[in-house]
PDB file of C-alpha atoms in Angstrom:
ATOM      1  CA  UNK A   1       0.000   0.000   0.000  1.00  0.00           C
ATOM      2  CA  UNK A   2       1.313   3.437  -0.973  1.00  0.00           C
ATOM      3  CA  UNK A   3       0.809   5.866   1.897  1.00  0.00           C
ATOM      4  CA  UNK A   4       0.798   9.630   2.033  1.00  0.00           C
ATOM      5  CA  UNK A   5       3.929  11.266   3.433  1.00  0.00           C
ATOM      6  CA  UNK A   6       3.669  12.120   7.129  1.00  0.00           C
ATOM      7  CA  UNK A   7       6.339  14.271   8.774  1.00  0.00           C
ATOM      8  CA  UNK A   8       7.841  12.996  12.036  1.00  0.00           C
ATOM      9  CA  UNK A   9       6.397  16.014  13.830  1.00  0.00           C
ATOM     10  CA  UNK A  10       2.923  15.012  12.681  1.00  0.00           C
ATOM     11  CA  UNK A  11       3.510  11.427  13.791  1.00  0.00           C
ATOM     12  CA  UNK A  12       4.601  12.585  17.233  1.00  0.00           C
ATOM     13  CA  UNK A  13       1.590  14.901  17.491  1.00  0.00           C
ATOM     14  CA  UNK A  14      -0.737  12.039  16.519  1.00  0.00           C
ATOM     15  CA  UNK A  15       0.739   9.778  19.201  1.00  0.00           C
ATOM     16  CA  UNK A  16       0.560  12.529  21.833  1.00  0.00           C
ATOM     17  CA  UNK A  17      -3.059  13.301  20.882  1.00  0.00           C
ATOM     18  CA  UNK A  18      -4.005   9.668  21.410  1.00  0.00           C
ATOM     19  CA  UNK A  19      -2.372   9.655  24.849  1.00  0.00           C
ATOM     20  CA  UNK A  20      -4.211  12.853  25.787  1.00  0.00           C
ATOM     21  CA  UNK A  21      -7.552  11.455  24.615  1.00  0.00           C
ATOM     22  CA  UNK A  22      -6.954   8.246  26.560  1.00  0.00           C
ATOM     23  CA  UNK A  23      -5.974  10.318  29.593  1.00  0.00           C
ATOM     24  CA  UNK A  24      -9.148  12.401  29.480  1.00  0.00           C
ATOM     25  CA  UNK A  25     -11.245   9.250  29.657  1.00  0.00           C
ATOM     26  CA  UNK A  26      -9.174   6.988  31.886  1.00  0.00           C
ATOM     27  CA  UNK A  27      -6.754   9.263  33.720  1.00  0.00           C
ATOM     28  CA  UNK A  28      -3.617  11.069  32.634  1.00  0.00           C
ATOM     29  CA  UNK A  29      -0.565   8.891  31.969  1.00  0.00           C
ATOM     30  CA  UNK A  30       2.227  10.440  33.994  1.00  0.00           C
ATOM     31  CA  UNK A  31       4.658   7.563  34.358  1.00  0.00           C
ATOM     32  CA  UNK A  32       5.856   4.682  32.196  1.00  0.00           C
ATOM     33  CA  UNK A  33       5.075   2.112  30.994  1.00  0.00           C
ATOM     34  CA  UNK A  34       2.409   3.244  28.537  1.00  0.00           C
ATOM     35  CA  UNK A  35      -0.668   0.931  28.782  1.00  0.00           C
ATOM     36  CA  UNK A  36      -0.847  -0.219  25.167  1.00  0.00           C
ATOM     37  CA  UNK A  37      -3.291  -3.067  25.803  1.00  0.00           C
ATOM     38  CA  UNK A  38      -5.740  -0.747  27.556  1.00  0.00           C
ATOM     39  CA  UNK A  39      -5.450   1.766  24.719  1.00  0.00           C
ATOM     40  CA  UNK A  40      -6.313  -0.939  22.181  1.00  0.00           C
ATOM     41  CA  UNK A  41      -9.105  -2.647  24.092  1.00  0.00           C
ATOM     42  CA  UNK A  42     -10.643   0.048  26.304  1.00  0.00           C
ATOM     43  CA  UNK A  43     -10.135   3.271  24.371  1.00  0.00           C
ATOM     44  CA  UNK A  44     -10.055   2.096  20.740  1.00  0.00           C
ATOM     45  CA  UNK A  45     -12.439  -0.774  21.595  1.00  0.00           C
ATOM     46  CA  UNK A  46     -10.819  -3.229  19.217  1.00  0.00           C
ATOM     47  CA  UNK A  47     -10.830  -7.006  19.323  1.00  0.00           C
ATOM     48  CA  UNK A  48      -7.318  -7.895  20.464  1.00  0.00           C
ATOM     49  CA  UNK A  49      -5.260 -10.988  21.145  1.00  0.00           C
ATOM     50  CA  UNK A  50      -2.639 -13.496  20.006  1.00  0.00           C
ATOM     51  CA  UNK A  51      -2.727 -16.108  17.266  1.00  0.00           C
ATOM     52  CA  UNK A  52      -0.416 -18.200  15.124  1.00  0.00           C
ATOM     53  CA  UNK A  53      -0.474 -15.630  12.346  1.00  0.00           C
ATOM     54  CA  UNK A  54       1.901 -17.453  10.018  1.00  0.00           C
ATOM     55  CA  UNK A  55      -0.501 -20.395  10.035  1.00  0.00           C
ATOM     56  CA  UNK A  56      -3.659 -18.280   9.965  1.00  0.00           C
ATOM     57  CA  UNK A  57      -2.489 -16.116   7.063  1.00  0.00           C
ATOM     58  CA  UNK A  58      -0.447 -18.832   5.329  1.00  0.00           C
ATOM     59  CA  UNK A  59       2.689 -16.696   5.174  1.00  0.00           C
ATOM     60  CA  UNK A  60       5.942 -16.471   7.093  1.00  0.00           C
ATOM     61  CA  UNK A  61       7.532 -13.974   9.504  1.00  0.00           C
ATOM     62  CA  UNK A  62       4.267 -12.265  10.478  1.00  0.00           C
ATOM     63  CA  UNK A  63       4.568 -10.079  13.584  1.00  0.00           C
ATOM     64  CA  UNK A  64       1.121  -8.506  13.674  1.00  0.00           C
ATOM     65  CA  UNK A  65      -1.983  -7.797  11.630  1.00  0.00           C
ATOM     66  CA  UNK A  66      -4.794  -5.249  11.570  1.00  0.00           C
ATOM     67  CA  UNK A  67      -8.317  -5.733  10.296  1.00  0.00           C
ATOM     68  CA  UNK A  68      -9.960  -2.367   9.596  1.00  0.00           C
ATOM     69  CA  UNK A  69     -13.585  -3.285   8.990  1.00  0.00           C
ATOM     70  CA  UNK A  70     -13.501  -6.142  11.485  1.00  0.00           C
ATOM     71  CA  UNK A  71     -11.978  -3.791  14.098  1.00  0.00           C
ATOM     72  CA  UNK A  72      -9.325  -6.239  15.154  1.00  0.00           C
ATOM     73  CA  UNK A  73      -5.630  -6.253  15.999  1.00  0.00           C
ATOM     74  CA  UNK A  74      -3.704  -9.482  16.433  1.00  0.00           C
ATOM     75  CA  UNK A  75      -0.127 -10.163  17.506  1.00  0.00           C
ATOM     76  CA  UNK A  76       1.749 -13.333  16.599  1.00  0.00           C
ATOM     77  CA  UNK A  77       1.889 -15.840  19.438  1.00  0.00           C
ATOM     78  CA  UNK A  78       5.699 -15.920  19.246  1.00  0.00           C
ATOM     79  CA  UNK A  79       5.635 -12.465  20.892  1.00  0.00           C
ATOM     80  CA  UNK A  80       3.436 -13.467  23.834  1.00  0.00           C
ATOM     81  CA  UNK A  81       5.358 -12.224  26.916  1.00  0.00           C
ATOM     82  CA  UNK A  82       3.380 -14.509  29.220  1.00  0.00           C
ATOM     83  CA  UNK A  83       5.141 -17.410  27.495  1.00  0.00           C
ATOM     84  CA  UNK A  84       8.548 -15.762  27.048  1.00  0.00           C
ATOM     85  CA  UNK A  85       9.274 -12.676  29.172  1.00  0.00           C
ATOM     86  CA  UNK A  86      12.288 -11.935  26.978  1.00  0.00           C
ATOM     87  CA  UNK A  87      10.062 -10.720  24.141  1.00  0.00           C
ATOM     88  CA  UNK A  88       8.204  -8.125  26.241  1.00  0.00           C
ATOM     89  CA  UNK A  89       9.846  -5.134  24.568  1.00  0.00           C
ATOM     90  CA  UNK A  90       9.342  -6.505  21.059  1.00  0.00           C
ATOM     91  CA  UNK A  91       5.725  -7.380  21.886  1.00  0.00           C
ATOM     92  CA  UNK A  92       4.878  -3.927  23.213  1.00  0.00           C
ATOM     93  CA  UNK A  93       6.512  -2.233  20.243  1.00  0.00           C
ATOM     94  CA  UNK A  94       4.554  -4.459  17.845  1.00  0.00           C
ATOM     95  CA  UNK A  95       1.295  -3.666  19.648  1.00  0.00           C
ATOM     96  CA  UNK A  96       2.046   0.066  19.462  1.00  0.00           C
ATOM     97  CA  UNK A  97       3.018  -0.389  15.803  1.00  0.00           C
ATOM     98  CA  UNK A  98      -0.420  -1.863  15.056  1.00  0.00           C
ATOM     99  CA  UNK A  99      -2.042   1.056  16.891  1.00  0.00           C
ATOM    100  CA  UNK A 100      -0.050   3.255  14.530  1.00  0.00           C
ATOM    101  CA  UNK A 101      -1.587   1.539  11.524  1.00  0.00           C
ATOM    102  CA  UNK A 102      -5.060   1.940  13.014  1.00  0.00           C
ATOM    103  CA  UNK A 103      -4.596   5.639  13.737  1.00  0.00           C
ATOM    104  CA  UNK A 104      -2.615   6.622  10.649  1.00  0.00           C
ATOM    105  CA  UNK A 105      -3.725   4.398   7.799  1.00  0.00           C
ATOM    106  CA  UNK A 106      -7.292   3.262   8.511  1.00  0.00           C
ATOM    107  CA  UNK A 107      -8.950   6.252   6.833  1.00  0.00           C
ATOM    108  CA  UNK A 108      -6.772   6.016   3.728  1.00  0.00           C
ATOM    109  CA  UNK A 109      -7.471   2.308   3.352  1.00  0.00           C
ATOM    110  CA  UNK A 110     -11.201   2.934   3.467  1.00  0.00           C
ATOM    111  CA  UNK A 111     -10.903   5.940   1.166  1.00  0.00           C
ATOM    112  CA  UNK A 112      -8.765   4.142  -1.416  1.00  0.00           C
ATOM    113  CA  UNK A 113     -11.027   1.089  -1.421  1.00  0.00           C
ATOM    114  CA  UNK A 114     -14.561   1.771  -0.252  1.00  0.00           C
ATOM    115  CA  UNK A 115     -15.338  -1.874  -0.928  1.00  0.00           C
ATOM    116  CA  UNK A 116     -12.417  -3.142   1.163  1.00  0.00           C
ATOM    117  CA  UNK A 117     -13.068  -6.831   1.632  1.00  0.00           C
ATOM    118  CA  UNK A 118     -11.734  -8.517   4.728  1.00  0.00           C
ATOM    119  CA  UNK A 119     -11.916 -11.999   6.164  1.00  0.00           C
ATOM    120  CA  UNK A 120     -10.103 -13.537   9.113  1.00  0.00           C
ATOM    121  CA  UNK A 121      -7.577 -14.901   6.596  1.00  0.00           C
ATOM    122  CA  UNK A 122      -7.290 -11.542   4.825  1.00  0.00           C
ATOM    123  CA  UNK A 123      -6.537  -8.563   7.099  1.00  0.00           C
ATOM    124  CA  UNK A 124      -6.149  -5.065   5.664  1.00  0.00           C
ATOM    125  CA  UNK A 125      -2.555  -4.809   6.932  1.00  0.00           C
ATOM    126  CA  UNK A 126      -0.056  -7.623   7.500  1.00  0.00           C
ATOM    127  CA  UNK A 127       3.214  -6.713   9.203  1.00  0.00           C
ATOM    128  CA  UNK A 128       6.129  -8.933   8.261  1.00  0.00           C
ATOM    129  CA  UNK A 129       9.853  -8.539   8.885  1.00  0.00           C
ATOM    130  CA  UNK A 130      10.456  -8.472   5.144  1.00  0.00           C
ATOM    131  CA  UNK A 131       8.256  -5.352   4.853  1.00  0.00           C
ATOM    132  CA  UNK A 132      10.173  -3.395   7.529  1.00  0.00           C
ATOM    133  CA  UNK A 133      11.588  -0.770   5.139  1.00  0.00           C
ATOM    134  CA  UNK A 134       8.325   0.062   3.412  1.00  0.00           C
ATOM    135  CA  UNK A 135       7.040   3.621   4.121  1.00  0.00           C
ATOM    136  CA  UNK A 136       3.831   2.345   5.734  1.00  0.00           C
ATOM    137  CA  UNK A 137       5.859   0.234   8.175  1.00  0.00           C
ATOM    138  CA  UNK A 138       8.363   2.993   8.897  1.00  0.00           C
ATOM    139  CA  UNK A 139       5.515   5.369   9.752  1.00  0.00           C
ATOM    140  CA  UNK A 140       3.965   2.824  12.124  1.00  0.00           C
ATOM    141  CA  UNK A 141       7.369   2.191  13.741  1.00  0.00           C
ATOM    142  CA  UNK A 142       7.963   5.868  14.372  1.00  0.00           C
ATOM    143  CA  UNK A 143       4.455   6.310  15.743  1.00  0.00           C
ATOM    144  CA  UNK A 144       5.107   3.373  18.082  1.00  0.00           C
ATOM    145  CA  UNK A 145       8.297   4.989  19.353  1.00  0.00           C
ATOM    146  CA  UNK A 146       6.518   8.280  20.057  1.00  0.00           C
ATOM    147  CA  UNK A 147       3.624   6.462  21.754  1.00  0.00           C
ATOM    148  CA  UNK A 148       5.691   4.184  24.004  1.00  0.00           C
ATOM    149  CA  UNK A 149       8.341   6.794  24.825  1.00  0.00           C
ATOM    150  CA  UNK A 150       6.645  10.217  24.869  1.00  0.00           C
ATOM    151  CA  UNK A 151       9.114  13.079  24.920  1.00  0.00           C
ATOM    152  CA  UNK A 152       7.812  14.692  28.125  1.00  0.00           C
ATOM    153  CA  UNK A 153       7.748  11.408  30.052  1.00  0.00           C
ATOM    154  CA  UNK A 154      11.212  10.352  28.860  1.00  0.00           C
ATOM    155  CA  UNK A 155      12.626  13.746  29.804  1.00  0.00           C
ATOM    156  CA  UNK A 156      10.937  13.598  33.206  1.00  0.00           C
ATOM    157  CA  UNK A 157      12.371  10.155  33.942  1.00  0.00           C
ATOM    158  CA  UNK A 158      15.800  11.332  32.804  1.00  0.00           C
ATOM    159  CA  UNK A 159      15.656  14.322  35.134  1.00  0.00           C
ATOM    160  CA  UNK A 160      14.531  12.157  38.055  1.00  0.00           C
ATOM    161  CA  UNK A 161      17.591   9.955  37.569  1.00  0.00           C
ATOM    162  CA  UNK A 162      20.263  12.451  36.609  1.00  0.00           C
ATOM    163  CA  UNK A 163      19.007  15.763  37.967  1.00  0.00           C
ATOM    164  CA  UNK A 164      18.997  17.595  34.639  1.00  0.00           C
ATOM    165  CA  UNK A 165      18.574  17.145  30.898  1.00  0.00           C
ATOM    166  CA  UNK A 166      22.335  17.095  30.387  1.00  0.00           C
ATOM    167  CA  UNK A 167      23.102  14.395  27.788  1.00  0.00           C
ATOM    168  CA  UNK A 168      25.227  11.345  28.432  1.00  0.00           C
ATOM    169  CA  UNK A 169      28.276  11.110  26.182  1.00  0.00           C
ATOM    170  CA  UNK A 170      28.403   7.436  25.250  1.00  0.00           C
ATOM    171  CA  UNK A 171      31.361   7.604  22.855  1.00  0.00           C
ATOM    172  CA  UNK A 172      33.832   6.005  25.268  1.00  0.00           C
ATOM    173  CA  UNK A 173      31.417   3.264  26.369  1.00  0.00           C
ATOM    174  CA  UNK A 174      30.526   2.364  22.772  1.00  0.00           C
ATOM    175  CA  UNK A 175      34.188   2.351  21.764  1.00  0.00           C
ATOM    176  CA  UNK A 176      35.049   0.074  24.692  1.00  0.00           C
ATOM    177  CA  UNK A 177      32.244  -2.391  23.896  1.00  0.00           C
ATOM    178  CA  UNK A 178      33.209  -2.522  20.224  1.00  0.00           C
ATOM    179  CA  UNK A 179      36.866  -3.053  21.130  1.00  0.00           C
ATOM    180  CA  UNK A 180      36.007  -5.936  23.459  1.00  0.00           C
ATOM    181  CA  UNK A 181      33.906  -7.680  20.810  1.00  0.00           C
ATOM    182  CA  UNK A 182      36.084  -6.790  17.837  1.00  0.00           C
ATOM    183  CA  UNK A 183      33.449  -4.591  16.237  1.00  0.00           C
ATOM    184  CA  UNK A 184      34.027  -1.314  14.448  1.00  0.00           C
ATOM    185  CA  UNK A 185      30.726  -0.430  12.781  1.00  0.00           C
ATOM    186  CA  UNK A 186      28.112  -1.221  15.436  1.00  0.00           C
ATOM    187  CA  UNK A 187      26.336   1.041  17.892  1.00  0.00           C
ATOM    188  CA  UNK A 188      25.804  -1.274  20.876  1.00  0.00           C
ATOM    189  CA  UNK A 189      23.156  -0.522  23.467  1.00  0.00           C
ATOM    190  CA  UNK A 190      24.490   1.505  26.381  1.00  0.00           C
ATOM    191  CA  UNK A 191      23.810   0.700  30.024  1.00  0.00           C
ATOM    192  CA  UNK A 192      21.889   3.954  30.390  1.00  0.00           C
ATOM    193  CA  UNK A 193      19.502   2.921  27.613  1.00  0.00           C
ATOM    194  CA  UNK A 194      19.138  -0.607  29.006  1.00  0.00           C
ATOM    195  CA  UNK A 195      18.221   0.712  32.449  1.00  0.00           C
ATOM    196  CA  UNK A 196      15.619   3.135  31.142  1.00  0.00           C
ATOM    197  CA  UNK A 197      14.249   0.491  28.764  1.00  0.00           C
ATOM    198  CA  UNK A 198      13.236  -1.606  31.773  1.00  0.00           C
ATOM    199  CA  UNK A 199      11.174   1.305  33.104  1.00  0.00           C
ATOM    200  CA  UNK A 200       9.324   1.809  29.805  1.00  0.00           C
ATOM    201  CA  UNK A 201       9.071  -1.938  29.026  1.00  0.00           C
ATOM    202  CA  UNK A 202      10.697  -1.515  25.626  1.00  0.00           C
ATOM    203  CA  UNK A 203      13.818  -3.002  24.082  1.00  0.00           C
ATOM    204  CA  UNK A 204      17.172  -1.459  24.884  1.00  0.00           C
ATOM    205  CA  UNK A 205      17.705  -0.722  21.207  1.00  0.00           C
ATOM    206  CA  UNK A 206      14.375   1.128  20.877  1.00  0.00           C
ATOM    207  CA  UNK A 207      15.147   3.130  24.009  1.00  0.00           C
ATOM    208  CA  UNK A 208      18.601   4.061  22.790  1.00  0.00           C
ATOM    209  CA  UNK A 209      17.306   5.254  19.418  1.00  0.00           C
ATOM    210  CA  UNK A 210      14.744   7.438  21.186  1.00  0.00           C
ATOM    211  CA  UNK A 211      17.314   8.865  23.604  1.00  0.00           C
ATOM    212  CA  UNK A 212      19.734   9.624  20.774  1.00  0.00           C
ATOM    213  CA  UNK A 213      16.975  11.356  18.810  1.00  0.00           C
ATOM    214  CA  UNK A 214      16.060  13.411  21.871  1.00  0.00           C
ATOM    215  CA  UNK A 215      19.694  14.424  22.313  1.00  0.00           C
ATOM    216  CA  UNK A 216      20.002  12.695  25.685  1.00  0.00           C
ATOM    217  CA  UNK A 217      22.648  10.222  24.512  1.00  0.00           C
ATOM    218  CA  UNK A 218      25.565  11.370  22.376  1.00  0.00           C
ATOM    219  CA  UNK A 219      27.146   8.662  20.239  1.00  0.00           C
ATOM    220  CA  UNK A 220      29.596  10.828  18.296  1.00  0.00           C
ATOM    221  CA  UNK A 221      32.380  13.081  19.424  1.00  0.00           C
ATOM    222  CA  UNK A 222      31.430  16.747  19.040  1.00  0.00           C
ATOM    223  CA  UNK A 223      33.164  18.549  16.198  1.00  0.00           C
ATOM    224  CA  UNK A 224      35.921  20.934  17.161  1.00  0.00           C
ATOM    225  CA  UNK A 225      35.060  24.564  16.480  1.00  0.00           C
ATOM    226  CA  UNK A 226      37.572  27.382  16.040  1.00  0.00           C
ATOM    227  CA  UNK A 227      35.211  30.076  17.255  1.00  0.00           C
TER     228      UNK A 227
END
């Protein structure tokens, strides 16, 4: 599906708007983790659960799926954190990703195809690893990041831990990790990101990307300036 371009600022605003709307009805979210299941089931009022999506949809590497007309979101059973606690971060990001599709792409799907035909075996959107670089998937990923790690809540948690919004310079830590493992082109997850990831129930990698984008973790040496 070809999607309309959406600027990151618009994606962040859309995620924040959803959190505000949820907060008006169920109470303001002031601390992490963000209640993605409650947003899906209570606020959006969608049918939600797990299934063996690869078997159901007869395709491989399916992480999640969204049915627009059937008002349903489903996550692949391989990401069920009640079975494997190690996938909690990936599960929550996938759930938020599907919320992104619902919020961002539902109207366009219905507009582009007023006779959109869905069955249980044919959802409107199927999210597979192989599709990760498609614009529609990138938009949903970025929405998920903004939803799970809202700027104001991340900054508040950072201040509570470190007393200010002064960034952490991770250049030395990253260099040391790469040296120990013989890597030169990787950006390993820092301890700071791992610790905060546990608070937000996201993966360390997702947390680090968000912190870098917010300017709270520096991964490159600052350029020398003459003046």
